[in-house]
Short mmCIF file of C-alpha atoms in Angstrom, two decimals:
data_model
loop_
_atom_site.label_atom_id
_atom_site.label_comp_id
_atom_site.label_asym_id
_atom_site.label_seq_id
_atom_site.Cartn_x
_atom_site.Cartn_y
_atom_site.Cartn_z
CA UNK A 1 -44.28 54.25 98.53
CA UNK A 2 -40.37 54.40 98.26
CA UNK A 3 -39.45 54.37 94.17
CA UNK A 4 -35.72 54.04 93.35
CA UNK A 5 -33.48 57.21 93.74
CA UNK A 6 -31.94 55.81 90.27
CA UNK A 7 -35.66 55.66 88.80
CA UNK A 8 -36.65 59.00 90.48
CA UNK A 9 -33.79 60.79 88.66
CA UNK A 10 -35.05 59.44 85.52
CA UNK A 11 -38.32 60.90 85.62
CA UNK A 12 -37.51 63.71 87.00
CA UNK A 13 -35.51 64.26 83.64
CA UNK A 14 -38.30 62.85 81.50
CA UNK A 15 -41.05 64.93 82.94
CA UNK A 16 -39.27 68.48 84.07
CA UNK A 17 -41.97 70.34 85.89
CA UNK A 18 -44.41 67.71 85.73
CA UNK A 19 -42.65 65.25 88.18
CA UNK A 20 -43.75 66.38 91.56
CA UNK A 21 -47.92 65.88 89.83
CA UNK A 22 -46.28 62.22 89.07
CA UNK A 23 -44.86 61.50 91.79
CA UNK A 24 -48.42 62.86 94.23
CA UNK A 25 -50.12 60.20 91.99
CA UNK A 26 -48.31 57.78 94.11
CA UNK A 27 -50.65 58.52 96.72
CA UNK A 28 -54.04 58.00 95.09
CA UNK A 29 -55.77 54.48 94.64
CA UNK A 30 -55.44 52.39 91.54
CA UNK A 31 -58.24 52.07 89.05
CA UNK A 32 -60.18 48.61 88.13
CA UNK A 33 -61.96 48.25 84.84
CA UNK A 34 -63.54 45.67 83.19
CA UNK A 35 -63.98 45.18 79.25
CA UNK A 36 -67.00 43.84 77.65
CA UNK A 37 -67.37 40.92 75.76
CA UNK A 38 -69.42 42.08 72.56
CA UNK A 39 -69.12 39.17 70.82
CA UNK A 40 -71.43 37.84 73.09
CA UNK A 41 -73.47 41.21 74.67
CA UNK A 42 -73.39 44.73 73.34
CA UNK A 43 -71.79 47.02 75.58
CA UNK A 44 -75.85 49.19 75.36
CA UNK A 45 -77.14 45.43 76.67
CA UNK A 46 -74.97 45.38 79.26
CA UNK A 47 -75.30 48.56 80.69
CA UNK A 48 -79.24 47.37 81.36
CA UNK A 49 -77.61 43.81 83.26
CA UNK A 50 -74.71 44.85 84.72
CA UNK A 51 -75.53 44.27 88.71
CA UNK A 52 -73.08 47.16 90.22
CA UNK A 53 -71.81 50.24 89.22
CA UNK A 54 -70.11 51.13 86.59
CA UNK A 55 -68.56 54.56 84.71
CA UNK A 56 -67.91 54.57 81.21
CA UNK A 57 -63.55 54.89 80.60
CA UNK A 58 -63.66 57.69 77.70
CA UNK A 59 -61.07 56.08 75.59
CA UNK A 60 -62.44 52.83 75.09
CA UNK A 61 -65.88 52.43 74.38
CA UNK A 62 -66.62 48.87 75.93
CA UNK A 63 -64.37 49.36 78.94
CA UNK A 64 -65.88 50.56 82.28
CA UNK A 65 -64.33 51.18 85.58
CA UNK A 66 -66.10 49.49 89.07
CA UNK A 67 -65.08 50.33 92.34
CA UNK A 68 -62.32 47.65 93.13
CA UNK A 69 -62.57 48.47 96.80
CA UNK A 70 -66.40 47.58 96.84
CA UNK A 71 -67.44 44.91 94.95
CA UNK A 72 -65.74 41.61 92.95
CA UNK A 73 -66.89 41.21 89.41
CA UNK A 74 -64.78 37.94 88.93
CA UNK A 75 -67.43 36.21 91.23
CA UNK A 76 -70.67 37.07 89.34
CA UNK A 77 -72.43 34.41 86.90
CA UNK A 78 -71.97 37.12 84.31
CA UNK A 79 -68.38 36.59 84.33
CA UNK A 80 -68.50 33.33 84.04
CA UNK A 81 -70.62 33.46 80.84
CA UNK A 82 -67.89 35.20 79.78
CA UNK A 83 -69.88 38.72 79.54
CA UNK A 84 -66.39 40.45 80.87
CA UNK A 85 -62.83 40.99 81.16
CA UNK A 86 -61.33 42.32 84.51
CA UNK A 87 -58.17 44.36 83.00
CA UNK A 88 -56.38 48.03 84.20
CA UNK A 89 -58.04 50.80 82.11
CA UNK A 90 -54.36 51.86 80.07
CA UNK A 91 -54.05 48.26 79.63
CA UNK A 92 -57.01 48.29 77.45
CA UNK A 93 -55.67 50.51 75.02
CA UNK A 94 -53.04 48.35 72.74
CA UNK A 95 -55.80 45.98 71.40
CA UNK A 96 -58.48 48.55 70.91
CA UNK A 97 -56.02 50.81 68.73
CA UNK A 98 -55.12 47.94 66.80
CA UNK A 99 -57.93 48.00 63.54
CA UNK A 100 -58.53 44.03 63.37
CA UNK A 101 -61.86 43.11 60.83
CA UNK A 102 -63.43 40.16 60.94
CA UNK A 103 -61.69 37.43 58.43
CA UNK A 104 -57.86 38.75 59.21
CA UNK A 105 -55.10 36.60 60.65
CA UNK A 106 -54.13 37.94 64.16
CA UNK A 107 -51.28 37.13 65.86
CA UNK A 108 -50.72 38.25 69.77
CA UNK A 109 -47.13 37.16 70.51
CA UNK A 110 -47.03 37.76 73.91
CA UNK A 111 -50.45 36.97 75.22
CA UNK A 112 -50.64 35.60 78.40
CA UNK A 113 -52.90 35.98 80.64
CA UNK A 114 -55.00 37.04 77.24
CA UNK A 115 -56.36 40.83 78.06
CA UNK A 116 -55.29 41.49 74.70
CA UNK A 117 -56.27 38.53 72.87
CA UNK A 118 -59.77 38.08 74.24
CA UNK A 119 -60.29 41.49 72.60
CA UNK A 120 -58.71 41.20 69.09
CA UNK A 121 -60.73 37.23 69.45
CA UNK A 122 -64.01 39.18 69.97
CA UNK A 123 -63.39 41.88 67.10
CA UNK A 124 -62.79 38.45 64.88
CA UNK A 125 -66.54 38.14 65.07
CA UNK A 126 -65.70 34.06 64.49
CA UNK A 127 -64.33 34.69 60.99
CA UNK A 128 -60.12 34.46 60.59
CA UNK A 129 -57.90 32.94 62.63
CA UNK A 130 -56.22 34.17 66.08
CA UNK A 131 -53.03 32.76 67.49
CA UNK A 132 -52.22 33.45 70.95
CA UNK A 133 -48.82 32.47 72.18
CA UNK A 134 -47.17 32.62 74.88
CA UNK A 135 -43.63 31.57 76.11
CA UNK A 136 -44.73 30.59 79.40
CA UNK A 137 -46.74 27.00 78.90
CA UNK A 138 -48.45 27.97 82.90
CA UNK A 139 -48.87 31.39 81.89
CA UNK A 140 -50.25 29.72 78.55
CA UNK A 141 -53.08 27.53 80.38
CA UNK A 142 -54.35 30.51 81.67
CA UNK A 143 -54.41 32.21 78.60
CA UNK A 144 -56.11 29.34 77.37
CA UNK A 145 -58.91 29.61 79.68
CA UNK A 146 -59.84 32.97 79.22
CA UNK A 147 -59.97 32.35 75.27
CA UNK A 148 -62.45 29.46 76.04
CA UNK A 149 -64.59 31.40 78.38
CA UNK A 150 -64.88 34.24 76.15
CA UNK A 151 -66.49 31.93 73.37
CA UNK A 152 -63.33 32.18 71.08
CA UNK A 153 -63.01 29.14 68.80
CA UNK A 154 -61.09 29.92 65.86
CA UNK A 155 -57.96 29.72 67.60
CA UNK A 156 -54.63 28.38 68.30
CA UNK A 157 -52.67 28.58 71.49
CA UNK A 158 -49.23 28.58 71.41
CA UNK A 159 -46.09 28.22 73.52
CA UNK A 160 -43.27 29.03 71.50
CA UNK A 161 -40.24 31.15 70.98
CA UNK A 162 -41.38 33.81 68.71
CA UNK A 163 -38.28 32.99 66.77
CA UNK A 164 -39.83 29.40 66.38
CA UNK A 165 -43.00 30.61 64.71
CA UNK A 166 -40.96 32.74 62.01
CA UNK A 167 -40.74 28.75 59.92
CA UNK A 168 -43.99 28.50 60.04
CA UNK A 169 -46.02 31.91 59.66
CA UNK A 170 -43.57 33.91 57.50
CA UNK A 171 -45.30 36.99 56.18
CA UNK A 172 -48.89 35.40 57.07
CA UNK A 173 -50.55 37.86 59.06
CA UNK A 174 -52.28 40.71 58.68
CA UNK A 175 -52.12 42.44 62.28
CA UNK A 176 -49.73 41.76 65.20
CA UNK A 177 -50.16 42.80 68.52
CA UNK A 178 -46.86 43.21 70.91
CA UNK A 179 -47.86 43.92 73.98
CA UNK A 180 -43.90 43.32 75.14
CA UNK A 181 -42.03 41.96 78.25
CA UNK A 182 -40.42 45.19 80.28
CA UNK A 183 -39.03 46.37 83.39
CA UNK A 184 -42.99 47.15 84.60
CA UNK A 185 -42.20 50.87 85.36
CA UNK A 186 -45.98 51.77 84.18
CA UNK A 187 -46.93 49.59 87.00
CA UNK A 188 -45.30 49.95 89.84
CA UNK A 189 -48.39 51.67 91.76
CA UNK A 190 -50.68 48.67 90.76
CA UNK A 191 -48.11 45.98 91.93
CA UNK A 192 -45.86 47.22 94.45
CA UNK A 193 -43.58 44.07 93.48
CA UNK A 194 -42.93 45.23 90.45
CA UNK A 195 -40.29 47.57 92.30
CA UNK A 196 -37.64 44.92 93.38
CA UNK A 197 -38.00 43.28 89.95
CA UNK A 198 -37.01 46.56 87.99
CA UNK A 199 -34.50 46.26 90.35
CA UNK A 200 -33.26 43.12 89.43
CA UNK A 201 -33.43 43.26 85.82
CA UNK A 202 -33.93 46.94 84.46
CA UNK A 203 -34.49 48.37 80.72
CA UNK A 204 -31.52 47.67 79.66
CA UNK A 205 -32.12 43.98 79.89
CA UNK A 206 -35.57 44.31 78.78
CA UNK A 207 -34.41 46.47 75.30
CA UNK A 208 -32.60 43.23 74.16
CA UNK A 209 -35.76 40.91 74.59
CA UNK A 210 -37.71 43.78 73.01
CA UNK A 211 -35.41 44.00 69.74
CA UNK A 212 -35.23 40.67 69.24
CA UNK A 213 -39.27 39.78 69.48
CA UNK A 214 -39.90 43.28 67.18
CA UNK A 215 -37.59 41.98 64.60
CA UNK A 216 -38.63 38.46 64.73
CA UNK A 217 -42.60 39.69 64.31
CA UNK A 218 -42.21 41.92 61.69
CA UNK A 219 -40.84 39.08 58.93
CA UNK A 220 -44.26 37.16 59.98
CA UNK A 221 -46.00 40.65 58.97
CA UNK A 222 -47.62 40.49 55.31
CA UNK A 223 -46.90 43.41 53.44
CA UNK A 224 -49.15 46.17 54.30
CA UNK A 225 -50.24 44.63 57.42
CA UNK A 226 -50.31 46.66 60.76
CA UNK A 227 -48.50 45.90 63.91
CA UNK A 228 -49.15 47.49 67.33
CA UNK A 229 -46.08 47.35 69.40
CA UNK A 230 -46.68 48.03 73.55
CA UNK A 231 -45.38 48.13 76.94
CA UNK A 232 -46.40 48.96 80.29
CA UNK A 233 -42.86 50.95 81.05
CA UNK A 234 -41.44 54.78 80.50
CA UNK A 235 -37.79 53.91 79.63
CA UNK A 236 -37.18 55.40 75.62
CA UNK A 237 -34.86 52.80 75.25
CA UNK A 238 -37.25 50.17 75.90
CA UNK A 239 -40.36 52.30 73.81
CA UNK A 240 -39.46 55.06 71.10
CA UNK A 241 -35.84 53.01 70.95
CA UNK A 242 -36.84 49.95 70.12
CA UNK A 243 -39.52 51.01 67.62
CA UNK A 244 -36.03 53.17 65.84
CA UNK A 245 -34.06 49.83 65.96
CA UNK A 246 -36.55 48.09 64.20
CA UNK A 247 -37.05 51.25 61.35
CA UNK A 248 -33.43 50.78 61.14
CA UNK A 249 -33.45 46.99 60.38
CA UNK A 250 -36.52 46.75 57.97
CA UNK A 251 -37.34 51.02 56.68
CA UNK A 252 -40.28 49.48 54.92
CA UNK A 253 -42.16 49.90 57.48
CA UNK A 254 -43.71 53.42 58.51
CA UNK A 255 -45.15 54.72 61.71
CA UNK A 256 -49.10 55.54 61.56
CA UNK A 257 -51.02 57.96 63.79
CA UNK A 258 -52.84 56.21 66.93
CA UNK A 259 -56.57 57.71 67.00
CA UNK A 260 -56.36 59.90 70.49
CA UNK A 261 -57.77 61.16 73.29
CA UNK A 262 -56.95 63.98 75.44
CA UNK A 263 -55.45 62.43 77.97
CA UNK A 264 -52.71 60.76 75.51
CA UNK A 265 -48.82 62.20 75.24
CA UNK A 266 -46.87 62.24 72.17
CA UNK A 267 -43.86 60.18 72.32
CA UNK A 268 -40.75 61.32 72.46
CA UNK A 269 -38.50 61.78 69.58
CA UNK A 270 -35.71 63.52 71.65
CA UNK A 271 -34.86 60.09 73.17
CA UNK A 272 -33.74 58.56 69.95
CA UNK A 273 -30.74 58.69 67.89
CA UNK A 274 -32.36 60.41 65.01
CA UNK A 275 -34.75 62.53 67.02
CA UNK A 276 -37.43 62.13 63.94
CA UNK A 277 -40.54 64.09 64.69
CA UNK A 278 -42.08 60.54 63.43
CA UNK A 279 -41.99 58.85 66.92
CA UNK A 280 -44.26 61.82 67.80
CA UNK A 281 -46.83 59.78 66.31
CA UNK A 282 -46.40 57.05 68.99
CA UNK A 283 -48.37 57.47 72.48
CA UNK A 284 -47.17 57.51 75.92
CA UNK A 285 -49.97 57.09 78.73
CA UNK A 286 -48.64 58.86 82.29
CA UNK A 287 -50.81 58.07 85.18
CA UNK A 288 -51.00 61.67 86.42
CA UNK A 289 -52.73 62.39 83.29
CA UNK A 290 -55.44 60.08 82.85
CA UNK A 291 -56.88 57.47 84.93
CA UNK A 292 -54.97 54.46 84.48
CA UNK A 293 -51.54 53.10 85.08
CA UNK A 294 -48.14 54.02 82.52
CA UNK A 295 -48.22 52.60 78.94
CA UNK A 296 -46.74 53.11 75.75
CA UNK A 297 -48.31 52.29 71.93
CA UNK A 298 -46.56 52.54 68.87
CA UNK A 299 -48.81 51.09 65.70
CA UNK A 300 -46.52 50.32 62.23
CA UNK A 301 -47.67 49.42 58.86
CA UNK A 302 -45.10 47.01 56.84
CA UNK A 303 -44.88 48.94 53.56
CA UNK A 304 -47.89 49.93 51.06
CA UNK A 305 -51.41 48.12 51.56
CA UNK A 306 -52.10 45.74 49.29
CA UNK A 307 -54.92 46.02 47.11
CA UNK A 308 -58.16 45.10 49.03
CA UNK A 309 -59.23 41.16 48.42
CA UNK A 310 -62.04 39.49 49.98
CA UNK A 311 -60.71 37.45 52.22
CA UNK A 312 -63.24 34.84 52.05
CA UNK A 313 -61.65 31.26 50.68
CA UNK A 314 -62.79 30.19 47.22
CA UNK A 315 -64.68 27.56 47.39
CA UNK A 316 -62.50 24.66 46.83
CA UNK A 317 -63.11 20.69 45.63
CA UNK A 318 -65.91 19.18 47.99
CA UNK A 319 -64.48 17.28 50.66
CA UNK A 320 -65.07 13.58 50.64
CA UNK A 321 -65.23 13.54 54.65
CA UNK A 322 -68.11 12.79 56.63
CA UNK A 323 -68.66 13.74 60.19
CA UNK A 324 -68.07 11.02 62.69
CA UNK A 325 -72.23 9.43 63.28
CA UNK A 326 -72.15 10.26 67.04
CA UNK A 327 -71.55 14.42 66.57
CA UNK A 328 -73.53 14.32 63.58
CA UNK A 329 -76.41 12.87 65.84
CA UNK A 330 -75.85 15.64 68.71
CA UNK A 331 -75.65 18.66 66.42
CA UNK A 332 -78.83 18.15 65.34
CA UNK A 333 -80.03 19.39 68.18
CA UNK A 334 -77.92 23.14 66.79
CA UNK A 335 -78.00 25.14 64.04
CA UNK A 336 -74.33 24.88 63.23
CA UNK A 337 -73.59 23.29 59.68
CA UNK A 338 -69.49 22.30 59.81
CA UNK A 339 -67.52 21.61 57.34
CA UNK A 340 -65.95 18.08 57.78
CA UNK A 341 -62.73 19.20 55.86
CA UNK A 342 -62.37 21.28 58.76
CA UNK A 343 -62.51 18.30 61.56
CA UNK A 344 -59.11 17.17 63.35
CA UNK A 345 -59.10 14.24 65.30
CA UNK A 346 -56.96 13.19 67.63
CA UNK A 347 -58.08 9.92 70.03
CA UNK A 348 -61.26 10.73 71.16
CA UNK A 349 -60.98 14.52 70.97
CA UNK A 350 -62.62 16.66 67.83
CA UNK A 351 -61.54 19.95 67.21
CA UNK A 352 -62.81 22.40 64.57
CA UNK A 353 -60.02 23.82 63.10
CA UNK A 354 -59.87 27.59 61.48
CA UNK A 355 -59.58 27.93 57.85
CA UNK A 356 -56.35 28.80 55.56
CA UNK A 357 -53.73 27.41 58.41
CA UNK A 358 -50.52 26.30 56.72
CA UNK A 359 -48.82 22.83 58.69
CA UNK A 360 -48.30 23.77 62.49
CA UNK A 361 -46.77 19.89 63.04
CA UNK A 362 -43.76 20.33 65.45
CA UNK A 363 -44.82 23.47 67.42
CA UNK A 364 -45.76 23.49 71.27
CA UNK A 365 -49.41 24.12 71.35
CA UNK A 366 -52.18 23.47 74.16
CA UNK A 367 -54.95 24.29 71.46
CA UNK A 368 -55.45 24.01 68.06
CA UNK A 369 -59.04 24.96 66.74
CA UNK A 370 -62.63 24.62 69.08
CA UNK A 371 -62.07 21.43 71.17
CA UNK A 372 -66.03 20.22 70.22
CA UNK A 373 -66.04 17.53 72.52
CA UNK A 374 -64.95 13.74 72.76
CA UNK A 375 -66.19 10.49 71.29
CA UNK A 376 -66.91 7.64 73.28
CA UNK A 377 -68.15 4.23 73.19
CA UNK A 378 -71.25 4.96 71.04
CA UNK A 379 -71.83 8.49 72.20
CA UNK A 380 -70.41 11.95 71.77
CA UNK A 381 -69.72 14.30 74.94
CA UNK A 382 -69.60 18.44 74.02
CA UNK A 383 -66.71 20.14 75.80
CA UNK A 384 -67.08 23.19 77.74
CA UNK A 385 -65.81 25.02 74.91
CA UNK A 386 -68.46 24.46 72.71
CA UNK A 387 -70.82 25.65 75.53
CA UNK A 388 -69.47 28.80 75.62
CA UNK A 389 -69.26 29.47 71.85
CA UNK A 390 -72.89 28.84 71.49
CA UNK A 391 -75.62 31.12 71.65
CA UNK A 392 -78.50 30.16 73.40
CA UNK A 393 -80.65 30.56 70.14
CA UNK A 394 -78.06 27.91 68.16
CA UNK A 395 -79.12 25.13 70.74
CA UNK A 396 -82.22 23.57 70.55
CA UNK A 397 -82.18 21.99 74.75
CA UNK A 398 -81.79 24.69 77.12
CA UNK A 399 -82.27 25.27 80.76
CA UNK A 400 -82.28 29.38 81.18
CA UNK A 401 -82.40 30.10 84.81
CA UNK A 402 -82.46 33.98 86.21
CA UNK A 403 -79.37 34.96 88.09
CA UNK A 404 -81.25 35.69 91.16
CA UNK A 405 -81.67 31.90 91.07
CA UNK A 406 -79.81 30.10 93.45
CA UNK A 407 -79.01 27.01 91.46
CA UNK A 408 -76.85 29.41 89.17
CA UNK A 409 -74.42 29.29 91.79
CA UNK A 410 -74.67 25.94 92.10
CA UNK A 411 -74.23 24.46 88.92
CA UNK A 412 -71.37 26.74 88.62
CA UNK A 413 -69.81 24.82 92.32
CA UNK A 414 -70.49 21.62 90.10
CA UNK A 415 -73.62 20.20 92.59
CA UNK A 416 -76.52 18.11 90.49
CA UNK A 417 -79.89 19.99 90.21
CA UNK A 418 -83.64 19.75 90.30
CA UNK A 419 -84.91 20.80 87.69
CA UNK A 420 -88.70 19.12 87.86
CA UNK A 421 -89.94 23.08 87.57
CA UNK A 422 -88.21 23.36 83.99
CA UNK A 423 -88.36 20.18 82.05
CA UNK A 424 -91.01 17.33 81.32
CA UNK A 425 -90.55 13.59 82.60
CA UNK A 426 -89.91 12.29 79.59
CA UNK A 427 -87.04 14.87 78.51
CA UNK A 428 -83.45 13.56 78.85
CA UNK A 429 -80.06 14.53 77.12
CA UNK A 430 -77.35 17.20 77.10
CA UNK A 431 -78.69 20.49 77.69
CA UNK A 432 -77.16 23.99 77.55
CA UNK A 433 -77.03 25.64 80.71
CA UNK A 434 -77.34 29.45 80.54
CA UNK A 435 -77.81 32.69 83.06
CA UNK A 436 -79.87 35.23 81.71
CA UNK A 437 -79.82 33.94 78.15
CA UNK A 438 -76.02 33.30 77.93
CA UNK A 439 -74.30 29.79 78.28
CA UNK A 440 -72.26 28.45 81.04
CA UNK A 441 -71.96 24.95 80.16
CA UNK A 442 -73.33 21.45 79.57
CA UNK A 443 -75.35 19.53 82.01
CA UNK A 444 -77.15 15.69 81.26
CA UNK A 445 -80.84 15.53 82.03
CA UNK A 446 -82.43 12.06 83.14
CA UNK A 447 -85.29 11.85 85.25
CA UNK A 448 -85.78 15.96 86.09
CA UNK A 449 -82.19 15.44 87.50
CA UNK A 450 -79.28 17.99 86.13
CA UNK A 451 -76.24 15.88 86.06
CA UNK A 452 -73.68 18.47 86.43
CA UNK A 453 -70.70 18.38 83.30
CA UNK A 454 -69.52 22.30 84.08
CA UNK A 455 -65.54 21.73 84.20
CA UNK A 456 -64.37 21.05 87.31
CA UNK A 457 -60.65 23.44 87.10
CA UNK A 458 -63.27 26.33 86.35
CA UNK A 459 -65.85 25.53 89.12
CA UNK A 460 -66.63 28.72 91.51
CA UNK A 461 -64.78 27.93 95.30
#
């Protein structure tokens, strides 16, 4: 492929000897990977399931690649249950460095289409709070969707101006994950498009976006929280720069060594103003070193760590709220025990909001908490959220059918099934669907008959 004489000298200075083994790497395919889901398989489980092959990537211990040329992953009923993520192997790397624990506050500024946040959701474990925002309300609905199908509940979705979020989140969270805007230079062999748009709007542009989200992030750090700054470009002004610019602006915070793998480069000190061996400690990823497109990682820590707490909320006054009759009525058939203080409800909808959020009122958002389902006239309907946050041993009505079974694909096109093989006469009600053990959705037996309730913007074409 042609690259950019002006982008060609660049490298060429940036990599010395190395350039012509870049530049020949140009001519070999691109790599596909997929991450798995372990907050609803372990990656050992899946190994057993997984219906074509896969090889282990070395640096990230649930991601595999598949052979992108061969077979489509995104069409299997395993991906549908949410089982896996379809994402470049480098592009794994930012959210797996990042150390999230189960009960921290996560934010993941940029997140769209959410190959980042679907991870640091399923390292959550349920417990904590994730907010995923992105500027772009499309690129948002997207992100949306993969949250949902991934079984992600304590969440909110967001589609702000970073700078927005600074009123309401100031020094709230304990992790951060950048994963920034850039001029794409990591990917130009993936996405031969990305070419004419580094064309149109190169680092330099970029940089400016780049200082400005850094700076605004870091005063929604909490002291001796962690943030994992990223992009998917070479430029130093865009990577080692703007991680200097923000050391400049707030010196509390202090570079931390990224857990490696042979494969990894150090950055580059000698493309900042100080030339600090410190920004040695950030990682470049070249593509004619590993397998995988270019990337960069720095990870930050905002001052000391605070002394450990549990993060678990005290238990506070009982709340005098009761669960509406009509969801108390279907969770019976669960094992789920909510808390009603936790209930939001807006018209018919019911969310289940995550705990500790301060007052979000006034910001953009196309989710706040686990959409549960709605209440109608004298009945309550469970969302295809809830479905996939479920396990099939937390629902007490289920219809399990093999994947080799052809109504799989079915209920996933949205048709009605017979299910007279499965269920008794007499049985009626809202039933979990599931492949293999794991959920897809909701379906309403009457009469041996499947009504299908799978939603129809997700439906397989």
């Amino acid at each position: 492929m042609k690259l950019p004489d002006k982008f060609e000298e660049k490298m060429q200075a940036l990599l010395g000897d190395e350039f012509p083994e870049y530049l020949s790497c140009y001519d070999e395919p691109r790599y596909y990977g997929l991450r798995v889901n372990t907050n609803k398989i372990s990656v050992e489980d899946f190994k057993k399931i997984c219906p074509f092959e896969i090889t282990p990537i070395p640096w990230i211990e649930n991601g595999f690649y598949y052979d992108g040329d061969k077979v489509t992953p995104s069409r299997h009923p395993y991906y549908f249950a949410g089982l896996y993520y379809l994402q470049e192997p480098s592009a794994m790397t930012p959210a797996n460095r990042l150390p999230v624990e189960p009960g921290d506050k996560v934010l993941d500024v940029c997140a769209a289409p959410g190959g980042k946040a679907t991870e640091l959701g399923a390292k959550l474990k349920g417990e904590g709070v994730l907010i995923a925002n992105d500027i772009s309300n499309s690129r948002a609905k997207g992100l949306l969707k993969n949250i949902e199908v991934f079984g992600i509940g304590n969440v909110l979705v967001l589609s702000e101006e970073p700078g927005k979020l600074e009123d309401y989140f100031a020094e709230y969270f304990d992790k951060i994950l950048i994963d920034a805007p850039c001029s794409g230079e990591g990917m130009f062999r993936k996405d031969k498009k990305m070419v004419k748009a580094w064309e149109e709007h190169g680092p330099e542009f970029f940089a400016n976006i780049q200082k400005s989200i850094i700076t605004q992030a870091a005063r929604m750090l909490k002291p001796g929280g962690m943030l994992l700054y990223s992009t998917c470009t070479f430029d130093g002004r865009e990577n080692e720069g703007t991680i200097e610019y923000l050391l400049k602006k707030y010196p509390e915070f202090e570079i931390l060594d990224i857990k490696g793998y042979e494969g990894f480069e150090k950055g580059m000190p000698e493309l900042t103003a100080s030339k600090s061996e410190e920004f040695a400690k950030t990682v470049r990823i070249f593509p004619h070193k590993m397998k995988g497109e270019g990337h960069y990682l720095a990870l930050l820590r905002k001052g000391k760590p605070l002394p450990a707490t549990d993060k678990k909320l005290l238990p506070g006054k009982k709340s005098k709220k009761k669960l509406p009759e009509d969801l108390e009525v279907f969770l019976e058939d669960t094992t789920w025990e909510l808390d009603a203080a936790r209930l939001d409800v807006h018209g018919e909808r019911v969310y289940y909001m995550p705990e500790d959020l301060p007052d979000v009122c006034g910001i953009r958002f196309l989710r706040t908490g686990l959409l549960l389902g709605e209440l109608k006239k004298k009945r309550f309907e469970p969302s295809q959220a809830l479905a996939m946050c479920l396990k099939k041993d937390e629902y007490k009505k289920v219809l399990d059918f093999p994947v080799s079974d052809e109504r799989v694909k079915r209920y996933l096109k949205g048709e009605t099934l017979d299910v007279e093989d499965m269920t008794g006469s007499k049985e009626k009600g809202w039933y979990l669907v599931c492949v293999d053990g794991y959920p897809l959705g909701f379906g309403k037996l009457s009469g041996q008959t499947l009504k299908n309730k799978y939603l129809p913007g997700w439906r397989l074409c």
